[in-house]
mmCIF file of C-alpha atoms in Angstrom:
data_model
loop_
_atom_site.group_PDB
_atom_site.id
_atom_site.type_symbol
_atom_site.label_atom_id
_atom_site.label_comp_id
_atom_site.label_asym_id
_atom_site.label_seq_id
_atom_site.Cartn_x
_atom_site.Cartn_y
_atom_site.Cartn_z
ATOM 1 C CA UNK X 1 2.104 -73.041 192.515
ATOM 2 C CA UNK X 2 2.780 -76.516 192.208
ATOM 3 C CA UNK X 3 6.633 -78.191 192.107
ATOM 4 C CA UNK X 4 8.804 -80.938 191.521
ATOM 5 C CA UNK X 5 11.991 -81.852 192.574
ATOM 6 C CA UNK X 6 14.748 -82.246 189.832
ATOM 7 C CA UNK X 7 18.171 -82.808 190.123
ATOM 8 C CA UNK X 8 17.904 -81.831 193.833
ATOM 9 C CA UNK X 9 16.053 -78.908 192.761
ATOM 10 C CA UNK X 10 13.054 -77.178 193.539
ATOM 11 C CA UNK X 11 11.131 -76.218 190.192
ATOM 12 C CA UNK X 12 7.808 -74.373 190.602
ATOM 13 C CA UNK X 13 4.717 -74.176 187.945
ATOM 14 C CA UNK X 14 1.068 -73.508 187.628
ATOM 15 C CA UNK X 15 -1.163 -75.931 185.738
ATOM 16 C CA UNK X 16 -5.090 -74.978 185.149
ATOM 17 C CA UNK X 17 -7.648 -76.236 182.359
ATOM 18 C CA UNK X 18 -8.007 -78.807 180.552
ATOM 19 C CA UNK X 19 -7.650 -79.856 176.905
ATOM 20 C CA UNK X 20 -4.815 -79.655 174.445
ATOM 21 C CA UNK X 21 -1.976 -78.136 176.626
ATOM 22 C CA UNK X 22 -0.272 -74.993 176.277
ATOM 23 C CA UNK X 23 3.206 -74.463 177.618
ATOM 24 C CA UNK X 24 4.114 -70.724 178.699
ATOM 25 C CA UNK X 25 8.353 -70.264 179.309
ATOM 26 C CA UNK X 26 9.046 -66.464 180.264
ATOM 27 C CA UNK X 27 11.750 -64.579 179.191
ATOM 28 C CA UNK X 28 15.455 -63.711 181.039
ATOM 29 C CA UNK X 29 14.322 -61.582 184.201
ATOM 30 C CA UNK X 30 10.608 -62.763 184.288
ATOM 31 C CA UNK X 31 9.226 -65.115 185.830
ATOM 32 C CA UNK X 32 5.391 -67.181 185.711
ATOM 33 C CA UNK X 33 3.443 -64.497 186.636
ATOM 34 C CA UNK X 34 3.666 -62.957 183.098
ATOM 35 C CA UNK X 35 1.726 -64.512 182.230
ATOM 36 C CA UNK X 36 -0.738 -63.841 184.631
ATOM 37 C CA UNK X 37 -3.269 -61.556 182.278
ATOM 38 C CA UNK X 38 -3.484 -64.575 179.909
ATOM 39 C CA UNK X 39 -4.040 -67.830 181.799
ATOM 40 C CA UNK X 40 -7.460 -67.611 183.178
ATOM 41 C CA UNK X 41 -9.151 -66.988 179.541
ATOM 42 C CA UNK X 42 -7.071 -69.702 177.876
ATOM 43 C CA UNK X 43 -7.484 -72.101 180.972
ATOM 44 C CA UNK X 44 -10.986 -72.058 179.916
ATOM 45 C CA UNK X 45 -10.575 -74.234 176.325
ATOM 46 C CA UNK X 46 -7.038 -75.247 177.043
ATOM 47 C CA UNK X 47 -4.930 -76.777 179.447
ATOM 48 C CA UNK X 48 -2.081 -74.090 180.529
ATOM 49 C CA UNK X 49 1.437 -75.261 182.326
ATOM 50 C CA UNK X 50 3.230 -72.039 182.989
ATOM 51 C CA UNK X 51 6.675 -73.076 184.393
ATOM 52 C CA UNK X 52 9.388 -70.905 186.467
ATOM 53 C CA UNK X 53 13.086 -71.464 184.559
ATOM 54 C CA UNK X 54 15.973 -72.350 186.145
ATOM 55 C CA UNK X 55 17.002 -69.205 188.749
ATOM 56 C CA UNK X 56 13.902 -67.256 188.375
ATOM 57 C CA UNK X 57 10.405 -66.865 190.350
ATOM 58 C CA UNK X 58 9.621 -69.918 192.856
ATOM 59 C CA UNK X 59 12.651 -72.266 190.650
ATOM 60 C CA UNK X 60 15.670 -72.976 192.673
ATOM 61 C CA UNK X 61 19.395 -72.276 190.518
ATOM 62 C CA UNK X 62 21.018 -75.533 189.634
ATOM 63 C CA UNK X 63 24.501 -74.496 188.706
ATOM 64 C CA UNK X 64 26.482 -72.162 187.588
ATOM 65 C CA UNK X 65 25.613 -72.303 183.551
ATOM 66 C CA UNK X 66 21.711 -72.742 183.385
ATOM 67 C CA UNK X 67 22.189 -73.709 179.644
ATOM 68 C CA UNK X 68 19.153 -73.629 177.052
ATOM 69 C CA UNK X 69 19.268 -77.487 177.077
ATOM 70 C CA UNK X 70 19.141 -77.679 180.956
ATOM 71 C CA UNK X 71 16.120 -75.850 180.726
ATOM 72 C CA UNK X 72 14.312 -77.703 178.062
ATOM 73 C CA UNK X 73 15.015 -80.688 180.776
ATOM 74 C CA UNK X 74 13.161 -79.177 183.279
ATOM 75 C CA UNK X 75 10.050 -78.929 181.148
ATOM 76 C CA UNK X 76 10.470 -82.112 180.101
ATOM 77 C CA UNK X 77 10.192 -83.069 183.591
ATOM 78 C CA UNK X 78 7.376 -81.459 184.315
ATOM 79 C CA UNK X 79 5.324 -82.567 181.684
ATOM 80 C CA UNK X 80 6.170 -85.967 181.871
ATOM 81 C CA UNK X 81 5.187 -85.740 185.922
ATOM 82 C CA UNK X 82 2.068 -84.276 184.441
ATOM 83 C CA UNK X 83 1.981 -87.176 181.265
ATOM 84 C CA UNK X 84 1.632 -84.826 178.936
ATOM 85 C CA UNK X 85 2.773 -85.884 176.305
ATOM 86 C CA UNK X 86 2.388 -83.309 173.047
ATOM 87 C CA UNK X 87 2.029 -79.568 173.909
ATOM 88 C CA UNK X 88 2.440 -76.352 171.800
ATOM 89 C CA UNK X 89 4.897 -73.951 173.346
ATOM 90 C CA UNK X 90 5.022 -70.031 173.781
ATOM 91 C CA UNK X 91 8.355 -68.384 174.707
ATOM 92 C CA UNK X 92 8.848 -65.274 175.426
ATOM 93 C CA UNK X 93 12.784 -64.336 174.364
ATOM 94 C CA UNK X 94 14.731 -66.413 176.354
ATOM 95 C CA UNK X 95 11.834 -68.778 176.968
ATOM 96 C CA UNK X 96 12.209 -69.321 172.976
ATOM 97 C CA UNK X 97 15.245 -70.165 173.214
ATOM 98 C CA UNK X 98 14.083 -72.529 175.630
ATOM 99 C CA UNK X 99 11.118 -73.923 173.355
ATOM 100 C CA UNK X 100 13.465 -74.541 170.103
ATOM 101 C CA UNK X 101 16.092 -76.489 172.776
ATOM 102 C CA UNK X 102 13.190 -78.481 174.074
ATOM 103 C CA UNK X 103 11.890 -79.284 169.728
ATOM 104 C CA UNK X 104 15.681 -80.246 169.086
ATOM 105 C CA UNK X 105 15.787 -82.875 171.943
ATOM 106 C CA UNK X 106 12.154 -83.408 172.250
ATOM 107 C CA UNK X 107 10.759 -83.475 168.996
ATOM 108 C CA UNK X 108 8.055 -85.694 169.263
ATOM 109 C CA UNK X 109 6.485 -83.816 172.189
ATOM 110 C CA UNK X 110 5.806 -80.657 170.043
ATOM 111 C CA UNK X 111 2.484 -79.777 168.712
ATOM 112 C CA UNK X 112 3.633 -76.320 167.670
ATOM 113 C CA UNK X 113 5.319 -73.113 168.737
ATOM 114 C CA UNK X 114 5.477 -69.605 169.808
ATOM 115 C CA UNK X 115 8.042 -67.453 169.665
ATOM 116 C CA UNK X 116 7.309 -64.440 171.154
ATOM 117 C CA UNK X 117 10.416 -61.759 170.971
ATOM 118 C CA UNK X 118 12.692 -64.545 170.211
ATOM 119 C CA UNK X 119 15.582 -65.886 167.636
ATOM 120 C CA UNK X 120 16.285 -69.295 166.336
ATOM 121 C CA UNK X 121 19.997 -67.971 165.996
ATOM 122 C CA UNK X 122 22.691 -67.538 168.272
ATOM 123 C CA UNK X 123 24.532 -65.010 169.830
ATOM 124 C CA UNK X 124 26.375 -62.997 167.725
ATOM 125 C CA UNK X 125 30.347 -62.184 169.025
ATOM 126 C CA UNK X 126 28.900 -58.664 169.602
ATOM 127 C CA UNK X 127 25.972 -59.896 171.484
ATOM 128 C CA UNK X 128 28.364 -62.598 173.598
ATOM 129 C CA UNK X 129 30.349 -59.426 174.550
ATOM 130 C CA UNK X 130 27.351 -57.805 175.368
ATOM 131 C CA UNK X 131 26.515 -60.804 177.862
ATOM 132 C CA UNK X 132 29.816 -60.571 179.542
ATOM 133 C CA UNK X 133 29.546 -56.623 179.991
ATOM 134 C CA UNK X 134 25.982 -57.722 181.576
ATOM 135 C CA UNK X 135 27.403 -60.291 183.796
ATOM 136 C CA UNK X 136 30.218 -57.973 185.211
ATOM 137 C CA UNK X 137 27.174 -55.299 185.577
ATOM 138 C CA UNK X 138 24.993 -57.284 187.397
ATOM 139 C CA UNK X 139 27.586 -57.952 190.034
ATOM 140 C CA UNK X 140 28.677 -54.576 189.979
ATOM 141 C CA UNK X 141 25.352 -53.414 190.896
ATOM 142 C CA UNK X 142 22.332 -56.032 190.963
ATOM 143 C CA UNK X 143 19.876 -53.344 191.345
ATOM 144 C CA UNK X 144 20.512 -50.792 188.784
ATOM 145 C CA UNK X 145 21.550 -53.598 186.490
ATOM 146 C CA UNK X 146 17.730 -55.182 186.845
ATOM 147 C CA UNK X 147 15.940 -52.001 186.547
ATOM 148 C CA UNK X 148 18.142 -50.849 183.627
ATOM 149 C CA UNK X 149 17.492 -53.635 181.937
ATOM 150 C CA UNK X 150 13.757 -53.817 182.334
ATOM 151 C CA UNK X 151 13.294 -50.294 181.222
ATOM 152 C CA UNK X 152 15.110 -50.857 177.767
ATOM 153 C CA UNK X 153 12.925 -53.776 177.139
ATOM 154 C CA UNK X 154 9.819 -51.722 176.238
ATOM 155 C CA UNK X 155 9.972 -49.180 173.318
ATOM 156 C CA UNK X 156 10.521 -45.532 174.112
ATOM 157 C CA UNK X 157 6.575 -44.707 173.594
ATOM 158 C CA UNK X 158 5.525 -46.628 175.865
ATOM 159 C CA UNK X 159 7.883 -45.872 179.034
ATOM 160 C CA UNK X 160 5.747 -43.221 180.119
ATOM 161 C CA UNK X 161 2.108 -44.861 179.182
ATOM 162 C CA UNK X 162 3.445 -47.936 180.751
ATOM 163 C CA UNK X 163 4.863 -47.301 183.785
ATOM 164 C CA UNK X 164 3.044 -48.735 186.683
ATOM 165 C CA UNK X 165 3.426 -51.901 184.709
ATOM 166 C CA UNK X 166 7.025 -51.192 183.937
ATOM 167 C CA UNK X 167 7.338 -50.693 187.508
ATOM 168 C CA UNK X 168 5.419 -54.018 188.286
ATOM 169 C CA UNK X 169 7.965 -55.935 185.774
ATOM 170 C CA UNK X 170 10.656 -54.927 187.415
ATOM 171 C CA UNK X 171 9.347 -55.918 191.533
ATOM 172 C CA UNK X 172 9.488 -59.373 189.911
ATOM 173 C CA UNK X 173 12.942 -59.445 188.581
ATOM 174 C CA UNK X 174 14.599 -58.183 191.292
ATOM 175 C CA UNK X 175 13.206 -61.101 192.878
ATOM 176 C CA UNK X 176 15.945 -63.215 190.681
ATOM 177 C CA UNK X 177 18.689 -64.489 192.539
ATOM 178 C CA UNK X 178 22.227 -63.246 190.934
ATOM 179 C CA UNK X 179 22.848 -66.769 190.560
ATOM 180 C CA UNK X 180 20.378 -66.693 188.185
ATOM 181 C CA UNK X 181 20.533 -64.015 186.026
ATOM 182 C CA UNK X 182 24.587 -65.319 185.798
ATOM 183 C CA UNK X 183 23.966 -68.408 185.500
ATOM 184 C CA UNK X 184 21.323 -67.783 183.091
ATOM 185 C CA UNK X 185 23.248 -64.790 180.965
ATOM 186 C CA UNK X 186 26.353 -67.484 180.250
ATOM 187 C CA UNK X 187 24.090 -69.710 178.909
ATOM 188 C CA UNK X 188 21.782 -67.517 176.975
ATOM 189 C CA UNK X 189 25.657 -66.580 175.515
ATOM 190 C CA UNK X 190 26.471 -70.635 174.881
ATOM 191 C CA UNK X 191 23.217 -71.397 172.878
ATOM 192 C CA UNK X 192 23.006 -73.203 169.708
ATOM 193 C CA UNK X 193 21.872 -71.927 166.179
ATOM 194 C CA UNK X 194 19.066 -73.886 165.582
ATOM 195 C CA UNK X 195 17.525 -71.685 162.673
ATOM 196 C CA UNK X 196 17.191 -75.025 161.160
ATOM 197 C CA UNK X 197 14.185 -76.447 162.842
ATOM 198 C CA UNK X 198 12.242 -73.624 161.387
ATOM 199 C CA UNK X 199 13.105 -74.806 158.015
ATOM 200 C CA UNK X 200 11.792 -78.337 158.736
ATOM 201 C CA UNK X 201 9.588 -78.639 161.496
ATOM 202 C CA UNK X 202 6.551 -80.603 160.949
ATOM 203 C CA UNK X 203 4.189 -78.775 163.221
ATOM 204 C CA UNK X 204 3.151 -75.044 163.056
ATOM 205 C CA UNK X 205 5.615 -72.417 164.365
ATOM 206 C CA UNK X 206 4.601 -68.662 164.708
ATOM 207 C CA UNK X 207 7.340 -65.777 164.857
ATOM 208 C CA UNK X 208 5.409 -62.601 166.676
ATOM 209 C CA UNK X 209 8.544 -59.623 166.408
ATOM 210 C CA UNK X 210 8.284 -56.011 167.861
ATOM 211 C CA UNK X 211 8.961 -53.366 164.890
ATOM 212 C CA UNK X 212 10.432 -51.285 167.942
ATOM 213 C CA UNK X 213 12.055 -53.838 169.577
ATOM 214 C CA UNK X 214 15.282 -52.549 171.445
ATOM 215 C CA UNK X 215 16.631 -55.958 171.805
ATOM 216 C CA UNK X 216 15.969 -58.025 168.835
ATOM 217 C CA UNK X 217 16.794 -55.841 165.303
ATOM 218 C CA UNK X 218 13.630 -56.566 163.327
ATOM 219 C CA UNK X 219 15.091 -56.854 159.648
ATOM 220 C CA UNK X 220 17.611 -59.373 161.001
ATOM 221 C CA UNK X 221 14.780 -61.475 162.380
ATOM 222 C CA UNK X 222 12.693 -61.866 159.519
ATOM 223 C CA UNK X 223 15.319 -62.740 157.559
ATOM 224 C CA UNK X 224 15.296 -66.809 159.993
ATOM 225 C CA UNK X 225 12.297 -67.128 157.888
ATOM 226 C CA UNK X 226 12.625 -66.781 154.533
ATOM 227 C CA UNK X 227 11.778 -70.191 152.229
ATOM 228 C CA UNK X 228 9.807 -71.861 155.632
ATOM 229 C CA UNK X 229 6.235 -72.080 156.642
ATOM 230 C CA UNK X 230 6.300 -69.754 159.686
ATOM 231 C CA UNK X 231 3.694 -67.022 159.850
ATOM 232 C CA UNK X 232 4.778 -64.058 160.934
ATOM 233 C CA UNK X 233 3.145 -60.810 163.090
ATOM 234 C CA UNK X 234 4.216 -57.999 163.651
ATOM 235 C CA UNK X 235 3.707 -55.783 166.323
ATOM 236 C CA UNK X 236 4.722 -51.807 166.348
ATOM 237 C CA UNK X 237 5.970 -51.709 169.946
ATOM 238 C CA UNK X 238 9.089 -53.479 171.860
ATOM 239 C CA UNK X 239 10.217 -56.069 173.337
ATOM 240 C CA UNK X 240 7.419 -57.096 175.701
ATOM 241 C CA UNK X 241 4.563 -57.482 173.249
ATOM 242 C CA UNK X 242 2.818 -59.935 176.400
ATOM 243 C CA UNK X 243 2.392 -55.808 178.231
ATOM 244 C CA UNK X 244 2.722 -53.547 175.192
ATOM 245 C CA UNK X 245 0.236 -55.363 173.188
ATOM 246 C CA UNK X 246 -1.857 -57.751 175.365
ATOM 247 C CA UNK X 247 -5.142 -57.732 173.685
ATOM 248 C CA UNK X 248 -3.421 -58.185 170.148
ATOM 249 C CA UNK X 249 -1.099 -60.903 171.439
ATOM 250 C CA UNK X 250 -4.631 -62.437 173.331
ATOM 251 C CA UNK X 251 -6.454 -62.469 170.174
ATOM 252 C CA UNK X 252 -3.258 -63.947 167.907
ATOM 253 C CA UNK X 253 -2.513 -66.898 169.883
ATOM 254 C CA UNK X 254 -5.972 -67.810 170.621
ATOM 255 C CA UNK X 255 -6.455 -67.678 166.241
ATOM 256 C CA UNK X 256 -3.321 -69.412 166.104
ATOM 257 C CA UNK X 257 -4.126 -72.210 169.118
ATOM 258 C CA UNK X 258 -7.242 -72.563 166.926
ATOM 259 C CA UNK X 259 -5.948 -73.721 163.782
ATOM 260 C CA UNK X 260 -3.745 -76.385 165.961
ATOM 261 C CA UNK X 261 -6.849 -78.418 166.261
#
């Protein structure tokens, strides 16, 4: 992995490829490596940047609220260390979160985007509770809070079939500092609503949603994109459509990078 130092701070990514550049941001928990199954077939037409957030894999924490727009500064400074300067982005949950911070302050940089088991919209009061409950948890009990969590990401079918890479999953995120996950929990719980930028974005956006997604209610997230341009898939399984449904996923974003050109 390469890194740069921001803000005093150790950030870690992998860059391979060349050609129009693709931006991978994992979700809460995850880290790079998820994207590990993908990179070396899109590395071959593309160039791939796959970056460790704030408090997770190789990336040092930088504070005590790792906030969506903190984030979206990080990549900034990594691409601009790379001079990139346009790049279409795939986030995966919280690494969507990340992508539509990153279109709000850096519009001009975005060729298009991914979001991968991801929201425009904020937390609701129900879901900021739930944050809290997670951040008392996790200091409760680090361990069983990371495992826990990782389980209920994938849909119930697919715990069993799954489960060396379940397994897998979670020997990366309990390689997340507490710090992290905290840090990173009170700001997923502070995000904006930014719903809007799907309504009048000027590039491409793509919304790929789990129909058995434990996390993310599926009828409530179709409904961020009625009246816009955003093409929708949908996927029968859970939250991590990148292990659940890797070919399909493969296959969708390469159509989708595709039609970017």
């Amino acid at each position: 992995m390469k890194q740069i130092i921001y803000k005093n701070t150790k950030i870690s990514f992998t860059d391979s490829g060349k050609g129009t550049a693709l931006v991978f941001l994992h979700g809460f928990l995850e880290n790079s490596k998820m994207w590990d199954y993908f990179i070396p077939d899109f590395s071959k037409k593309y160039r791939v940047i796959s970056i460790d957030l704030l408090g997770h894999g190789n990336t040092e924490p930088l504070g005590y609220i790792h906030s969506m727009e903190d984030n979206a500064d990080v990549v900034h400074a990594v691409l601009s260390e790379l001079k990139i300067r346009k790049a279409v982005f795939i986030g995966h949950s919280m690494g969507g979160y990340v992508a539509l911070a990153f279109a709000e302050l850096y519009a001009d940089n975005v060729k298009g985007i991914v979001l991968l088991n991801s929201t425009s919209r904020a937390d609701s009061d129900e879901r900021k509770t739930n944050r809290d409950r997670a951040i008392k948890a996790v200091k409760q009990n680090y361990t069983n809070f990371v495992r826990l969590s990782i389980a209920n990401l994938f849909s119930e079918n697919n715990r069993e079939r799954l489960e060396s890479e379940i397994e897998n999953v979670k020997t990366e995120a309990l390689k997340t500092p507490l710090q992290g996950i905290v840090a990173s929990l009170e700001g997923m719980k502070i995000r904006k609503d930014r719903e809007v930028i799907l309504h009048f974005a000027n590039y491409p956006i793509l919304l790929i949603l789990g129909k058995s997604d434990p996390v993310l209610n599926y009828e409530e997230s179709i409904e961020q994109i009625e009246n816009t341009s955003v093409k929708l898939i949908t996927f029968p399984d859970g939250h991590m459509s990148p292990i659940e449904n890797r070919e399909e996923l493969r296959n969708n974003l390469l159509e989708f990078f595709r039609m970017l050109k």
